[in-house]
Amino acid sequence: QVQLVESGGGLVQAGGSLRLSCAASGRTFSTYVMGWFRQAPGKEREFVAAISWIGGSRYGADSVKGRFTISRDNAKNTLYLQMNSLKPEDTAVYYCAVVTGVGFIPKRADEYTYWGQGTQVTVSS
């Protein structure tokens, strides 16, 4: 089992920044991918970005490229999402997720095994 706890959400004005964190605990694996998804009211859960824990390969959705940066601190078992130039359409609950034993970056929510409880991000116009 892997436990994930997100933090760092909040209310910010358009153009502002937030940094989300996801602390992982429990079982550790030599190969796994950690990702961020978001879900706005009435919409499906959407891929935001992901990074491989070993090697650091990363991928981001087109909607956030140039604005959001995913990173990780292996020593702290913590995943980050630095979000800059936030827009009202970025408003959603943001979730951290983990999938193990894969050699690629999955981009579908159903490909991930473990999930955090989510943290709300609200961007006002």
Short mmCIF file of N, CA, C and O in Angstrom, two decimals, residues 11-93:
data_model
loop_
_atom_site.label_atom_id
_atom_site.label_comp_id
_atom_site.label_asym_id
_atom_site.label_seq_id
_atom_site.Cartn_x
_atom_site.Cartn_y
_atom_site.Cartn_z
N LEU A 11 -6.98 29.54 -2.43
CA LEU A 11 -7.61 30.54 -3.29
C LEU A 11 -6.54 31.54 -3.75
O LEU A 11 -5.79 32.07 -2.92
N VAL A 12 -6.50 31.79 -5.06
CA VAL A 12 -5.51 32.70 -5.61
C VAL A 12 -6.14 33.49 -6.75
O VAL A 12 -7.07 32.99 -7.40
N GLN A 13 -5.66 34.68 -6.97
CA GLN A 13 -6.16 35.48 -8.09
C GLN A 13 -5.53 35.02 -9.39
O GLN A 13 -4.42 34.46 -9.41
N ALA A 14 -6.22 35.27 -10.48
CA ALA A 14 -5.69 34.95 -11.80
C ALA A 14 -4.32 35.60 -11.99
O ALA A 14 -4.12 36.75 -11.60
N GLY A 15 -3.38 34.84 -12.55
CA GLY A 15 -2.02 35.31 -12.72
C GLY A 15 -1.11 34.95 -11.56
O GLY A 15 0.11 35.10 -11.67
N GLY A 16 -1.67 34.47 -10.49
CA GLY A 16 -0.91 34.10 -9.31
C GLY A 16 -0.30 32.71 -9.40
O GLY A 16 -0.41 32.04 -10.43
N SER A 17 0.32 32.30 -8.30
CA SER A 17 1.02 31.02 -8.25
C SER A 17 0.66 30.24 -6.99
O SER A 17 0.31 30.83 -5.96
N LEU A 18 0.76 28.93 -7.11
CA LEU A 18 0.62 28.02 -5.97
C LEU A 18 1.57 26.87 -6.19
O LEU A 18 1.89 26.52 -7.33
N ARG A 19 2.00 26.25 -5.11
CA ARG A 19 2.79 25.02 -5.21
C ARG A 19 2.11 23.93 -4.41
O ARG A 19 1.92 24.07 -3.20
N LEU A 20 1.75 22.87 -5.10
CA LEU A 20 1.14 21.71 -4.47
C LEU A 20 2.23 20.71 -4.10
O LEU A 20 3.22 20.56 -4.80
N SER A 21 2.00 20.02 -2.99
CA SER A 21 2.90 18.96 -2.55
C SER A 21 2.12 17.68 -2.36
O SER A 21 0.93 17.71 -2.03
N CYS A 22 2.79 16.56 -2.55
CA CYS A 22 2.18 15.24 -2.31
C CYS A 22 3.22 14.38 -1.61
O CYS A 22 4.23 14.01 -2.22
N ALA A 23 2.97 14.08 -0.35
CA ALA A 23 3.89 13.25 0.43
C ALA A 23 3.46 11.79 0.32
O ALA A 23 2.30 11.46 0.59
N ALA A 24 4.40 10.94 -0.06
CA ALA A 24 4.12 9.51 -0.23
C ALA A 24 4.73 8.73 0.92
O ALA A 24 5.84 9.01 1.38
N SER A 25 4.02 7.72 1.39
CA SER A 25 4.52 6.84 2.44
C SER A 25 4.00 5.43 2.20
O SER A 25 3.11 5.21 1.38
N GLY A 26 4.56 4.48 2.93
CA GLY A 26 4.15 3.09 2.77
C GLY A 26 5.16 2.34 1.93
O GLY A 26 6.35 2.59 1.99
N ARG A 27 4.68 1.43 1.10
CA ARG A 27 5.57 0.64 0.27
C ARG A 27 6.30 1.53 -0.72
O ARG A 27 5.74 2.49 -1.24
N THR A 28 7.52 1.22 -0.99
CA THR A 28 8.27 1.92 -2.02
C THR A 28 8.63 0.92 -3.11
O THR A 28 8.74 -0.27 -2.87
N PHE A 29 8.79 1.42 -4.29
CA PHE A 29 9.06 0.57 -5.43
C PHE A 29 10.22 1.16 -6.22
O PHE A 29 10.45 2.36 -6.20
N SER A 30 10.93 0.28 -6.92
CA SER A 30 12.06 0.79 -7.67
C SER A 30 11.63 1.51 -8.94
O SER A 30 12.34 2.38 -9.43
N THR A 31 10.50 1.14 -9.48
CA THR A 31 10.03 1.83 -10.68
C THR A 31 8.58 2.22 -10.49
O THR A 31 7.71 1.39 -10.34
N TYR A 32 8.32 3.50 -10.43
CA TYR A 32 6.95 3.94 -10.41
C TYR A 32 6.85 5.36 -10.95
O TYR A 32 7.84 6.07 -11.07
N VAL A 33 5.65 5.72 -11.28
CA VAL A 33 5.34 7.04 -11.84
C VAL A 33 4.37 7.74 -10.90
O VAL A 33 3.42 7.13 -10.40
N MET A 34 4.63 9.00 -10.65
CA MET A 34 3.70 9.82 -9.87
C MET A 34 3.12 10.91 -10.77
O MET A 34 3.85 11.50 -11.57
N GLY A 35 1.84 11.15 -10.60
CA GLY A 35 1.19 12.12 -11.46
C GLY A 35 0.23 13.02 -10.73
O GLY A 35 -0.15 12.75 -9.58
N TRP A 36 -0.14 14.10 -11.39
CA TRP A 36 -1.17 15.01 -10.92
C TRP A 36 -2.34 14.98 -11.90
O TRP A 36 -2.15 15.05 -13.12
N PHE A 37 -3.53 14.89 -11.34
CA PHE A 37 -4.77 15.00 -12.10
C PHE A 37 -5.59 16.11 -11.46
O PHE A 37 -5.35 16.51 -10.32
N ARG A 38 -6.59 16.57 -12.18
CA ARG A 38 -7.52 17.54 -11.61
C ARG A 38 -8.92 17.24 -12.09
O ARG A 38 -9.12 16.67 -13.16
N GLN A 39 -9.88 17.65 -11.27
CA GLN A 39 -11.28 17.43 -11.63
C GLN A 39 -12.09 18.65 -11.23
O GLN A 39 -12.16 19.00 -10.04
N ALA A 40 -12.68 19.28 -12.23
CA ALA A 40 -13.57 20.41 -12.00
C ALA A 40 -14.99 19.90 -11.87
O ALA A 40 -15.31 18.81 -12.36
N PRO A 41 -15.88 20.65 -11.23
CA PRO A 41 -17.27 20.21 -11.06
C PRO A 41 -17.92 19.88 -12.39
O PRO A 41 -17.84 20.66 -13.35
N GLY A 42 -18.53 18.70 -12.45
CA GLY A 42 -19.23 18.29 -13.66
C GLY A 42 -18.34 17.81 -14.79
O GLY A 42 -18.84 17.52 -15.88
N LYS A 43 -17.04 17.71 -14.54
CA LYS A 43 -16.12 17.28 -15.59
C LYS A 43 -15.38 16.01 -15.17
O LYS A 43 -15.33 15.67 -13.99
N GLU A 44 -14.81 15.33 -16.15
CA GLU A 44 -14.04 14.14 -15.86
C GLU A 44 -12.67 14.51 -15.29
O GLU A 44 -12.18 15.62 -15.49
N ARG A 45 -12.09 13.54 -14.61
CA ARG A 45 -10.75 13.75 -14.07
C ARG A 45 -9.76 13.88 -15.24
O ARG A 45 -9.75 13.06 -16.14
N GLU A 46 -8.93 14.90 -15.16
CA GLU A 46 -8.07 15.28 -16.28
C GLU A 46 -6.60 15.16 -15.90
O GLU A 46 -6.19 15.60 -14.82
N PHE A 47 -5.80 14.58 -16.79
CA PHE A 47 -4.37 14.47 -16.58
C PHE A 47 -3.73 15.86 -16.63
O PHE A 47 -4.05 16.66 -17.51
N VAL A 48 -2.81 16.11 -15.69
CA VAL A 48 -2.10 17.39 -15.66
C VAL A 48 -0.63 17.18 -15.99
O VAL A 48 -0.09 17.78 -16.92
N ALA A 49 0.04 16.31 -15.23
CA ALA A 49 1.46 16.07 -15.44
C ALA A 49 1.88 14.82 -14.67
O ALA A 49 1.19 14.42 -13.74
N ALA A 50 3.00 14.22 -15.07
CA ALA A 50 3.51 13.05 -14.37
C ALA A 50 5.01 12.99 -14.53
O ALA A 50 5.58 13.56 -15.47
N ILE A 51 5.64 12.26 -13.61
CA ILE A 51 7.09 12.13 -13.61
C ILE A 51 7.47 10.74 -13.13
O ILE A 51 6.83 10.19 -12.23
N SER A 52 8.48 10.16 -13.75
CA SER A 52 8.98 8.87 -13.29
C SER A 52 9.92 9.10 -12.11
O SER A 52 10.68 10.06 -12.10
N TRP A 53 9.80 8.22 -11.10
CA TRP A 53 10.60 8.44 -9.89
C TRP A 53 12.07 8.19 -10.13
O TRP A 53 12.93 8.86 -9.55
N ILE A 54 12.38 7.25 -10.98
CA ILE A 54 13.77 6.97 -11.33
C ILE A 54 13.99 7.49 -12.75
O ILE A 54 13.27 7.13 -13.66
N GLY A 55 14.95 8.35 -12.90
CA GLY A 55 15.22 8.88 -14.23
C GLY A 55 14.65 10.26 -14.44
O GLY A 55 15.23 11.08 -15.14
N GLY A 56 13.49 10.52 -13.84
CA GLY A 56 12.93 11.86 -13.91
C GLY A 56 12.25 12.23 -15.19
O GLY A 56 11.98 13.40 -15.45
N SER A 57 11.93 11.24 -16.04
CA SER A 57 11.18 11.57 -17.25
C SER A 57 9.85 12.19 -16.86
O SER A 57 9.21 11.75 -15.91
N ARG A 58 9.45 13.21 -17.56
CA ARG A 58 8.22 13.90 -17.21
C ARG A 58 7.41 14.26 -18.45
O ARG A 58 7.94 14.34 -19.55
N TYR A 59 6.12 14.46 -18.21
CA TYR A 59 5.20 14.80 -19.30
C TYR A 59 4.11 15.68 -18.74
O TYR A 59 3.60 15.45 -17.64
N GLY A 60 3.73 16.69 -19.49
CA GLY A 60 2.67 17.59 -19.06
C GLY A 60 1.61 17.77 -20.11
O GLY A 60 1.91 17.69 -21.30
N ALA A 61 0.40 18.01 -19.69
CA ALA A 61 -0.69 18.25 -20.63
C ALA A 61 -0.46 19.58 -21.36
O ALA A 61 0.14 20.50 -20.81
N ASP A 62 -0.95 19.67 -22.58
CA ASP A 62 -0.77 20.89 -23.37
C ASP A 62 -1.36 22.11 -22.66
O ASP A 62 -0.82 23.22 -22.77
N SER A 63 -2.43 21.90 -21.94
CA SER A 63 -3.12 23.02 -21.29
C SER A 63 -2.30 23.69 -20.19
O SER A 63 -2.60 24.81 -19.78
N VAL A 64 -1.25 22.99 -19.71
CA VAL A 64 -0.46 23.56 -18.61
C VAL A 64 1.01 23.75 -18.96
O VAL A 64 1.77 24.28 -18.16
N LYS A 65 1.39 23.35 -20.17
CA LYS A 65 2.79 23.49 -20.56
C LYS A 65 3.20 24.96 -20.56
O LYS A 65 2.45 25.83 -21.03
N GLY A 66 4.39 25.22 -20.01
CA GLY A 66 4.87 26.59 -19.90
C GLY A 66 4.38 27.30 -18.66
O GLY A 66 4.88 28.39 -18.33
N ARG A 67 3.42 26.72 -17.95
CA ARG A 67 2.89 27.34 -16.73
C ARG A 67 3.10 26.47 -15.49
O ARG A 67 3.40 26.98 -14.41
N PHE A 68 2.93 25.16 -15.64
CA PHE A 68 3.05 24.24 -14.51
C PHE A 68 4.35 23.43 -14.67
O PHE A 68 4.71 23.04 -15.78
N THR A 69 4.99 23.15 -13.53
CA THR A 69 6.20 22.33 -13.53
C THR A 69 6.08 21.25 -12.46
O THR A 69 5.80 21.56 -11.30
N ILE A 70 6.28 20.01 -12.88
CA ILE A 70 6.24 18.89 -11.95
C ILE A 70 7.68 18.55 -11.57
O ILE A 70 8.59 18.59 -12.39
N SER A 71 7.87 18.22 -10.29
CA SER A 71 9.19 17.83 -9.81
C SER A 71 9.03 16.89 -8.62
O SER A 71 7.92 16.72 -8.11
N ARG A 72 10.15 16.26 -8.24
CA ARG A 72 10.07 15.38 -7.09
C ARG A 72 11.35 15.48 -6.27
O ARG A 72 12.40 15.83 -6.80
N ASP A 73 11.21 15.16 -4.97
CA ASP A 73 12.34 15.09 -4.06
C ASP A 73 12.40 13.65 -3.58
O ASP A 73 11.59 13.24 -2.73
N ASN A 74 13.33 12.88 -4.14
CA ASN A 74 13.39 11.46 -3.82
C ASN A 74 13.67 11.23 -2.34
O ASN A 74 13.12 10.32 -1.74
N ALA A 75 14.51 12.05 -1.75
CA ALA A 75 14.88 11.87 -0.34
C ALA A 75 13.68 12.06 0.57
O ALA A 75 13.58 11.42 1.62
N LYS A 76 12.77 12.95 0.18
CA LYS A 76 11.59 13.24 1.00
C LYS A 76 10.36 12.48 0.53
O LYS A 76 9.29 12.61 1.13
N ASN A 77 10.50 11.68 -0.54
CA ASN A 77 9.34 10.97 -1.10
C ASN A 77 8.18 11.94 -1.35
O ASN A 77 7.02 11.64 -1.00
N THR A 78 8.51 13.07 -1.90
CA THR A 78 7.50 14.11 -2.10
C THR A 78 7.48 14.57 -3.55
O THR A 78 8.52 14.77 -4.17
N LEU A 79 6.27 14.73 -4.05
CA LEU A 79 6.01 15.21 -5.41
C LEU A 79 5.51 16.64 -5.32
O LEU A 79 4.78 16.97 -4.38
N TYR A 80 5.88 17.46 -6.28
CA TYR A 80 5.46 18.86 -6.29
C TYR A 80 4.82 19.22 -7.62
O TYR A 80 5.11 18.61 -8.65
N LEU A 81 3.99 20.24 -7.58
CA LEU A 81 3.46 20.84 -8.80
C LEU A 81 3.50 22.35 -8.60
O LEU A 81 2.71 22.89 -7.82
N GLN A 82 4.43 23.00 -9.26
CA GLN A 82 4.52 24.45 -9.23
C GLN A 82 3.61 25.00 -10.31
O GLN A 82 3.78 24.69 -11.49
N MET A 83 2.64 25.80 -9.91
CA MET A 83 1.65 26.32 -10.84
C MET A 83 1.78 27.84 -10.91
O MET A 83 1.56 28.53 -9.90
N ASN A 84 2.15 28.33 -12.07
CA ASN A 84 2.30 29.77 -12.29
C ASN A 84 1.28 30.25 -13.32
O ASN A 84 0.70 29.44 -14.05
N SER A 85 1.09 31.55 -13.37
CA SER A 85 0.16 32.15 -14.33
C SER A 85 -1.18 31.44 -14.31
O SER A 85 -1.74 31.08 -15.36
N LEU A 86 -1.71 31.25 -13.13
CA LEU A 86 -2.95 30.52 -12.98
C LEU A 86 -4.12 31.25 -13.62
O LEU A 86 -4.19 32.49 -13.63
N LYS A 87 -5.04 30.45 -14.16
CA LYS A 87 -6.22 30.96 -14.83
C LYS A 87 -7.47 30.43 -14.13
O LYS A 87 -7.42 29.36 -13.50
N PRO A 88 -8.59 31.13 -14.26
CA PRO A 88 -9.83 30.62 -13.64
C PRO A 88 -10.16 29.19 -14.08
O PRO A 88 -10.69 28.41 -13.28
N GLU A 89 -9.83 28.83 -15.31
CA GLU A 89 -10.13 27.47 -15.77
C GLU A 89 -9.23 26.41 -15.14
O GLU A 89 -9.44 25.21 -15.36
N ASP A 90 -8.24 26.82 -14.36
CA ASP A 90 -7.44 25.86 -13.60
C ASP A 90 -8.12 25.45 -12.30
O ASP A 90 -7.63 24.56 -11.59
N THR A 91 -9.23 26.09 -11.99
CA THR A 91 -9.96 25.77 -10.76
C THR A 91 -10.45 24.33 -10.79
O THR A 91 -11.12 23.91 -11.73
N ALA A 92 -10.08 23.57 -9.77
CA ALA A 92 -10.43 22.15 -9.69
C ALA A 92 -9.90 21.58 -8.38
O ALA A 92 -9.15 22.24 -7.66
N VAL A 93 -10.29 20.36 -8.12
CA VAL A 93 -9.64 19.58 -7.06
C VAL A 93 -8.47 18.86 -7.72
O VAL A 93 -8.65 18.19 -8.75
#
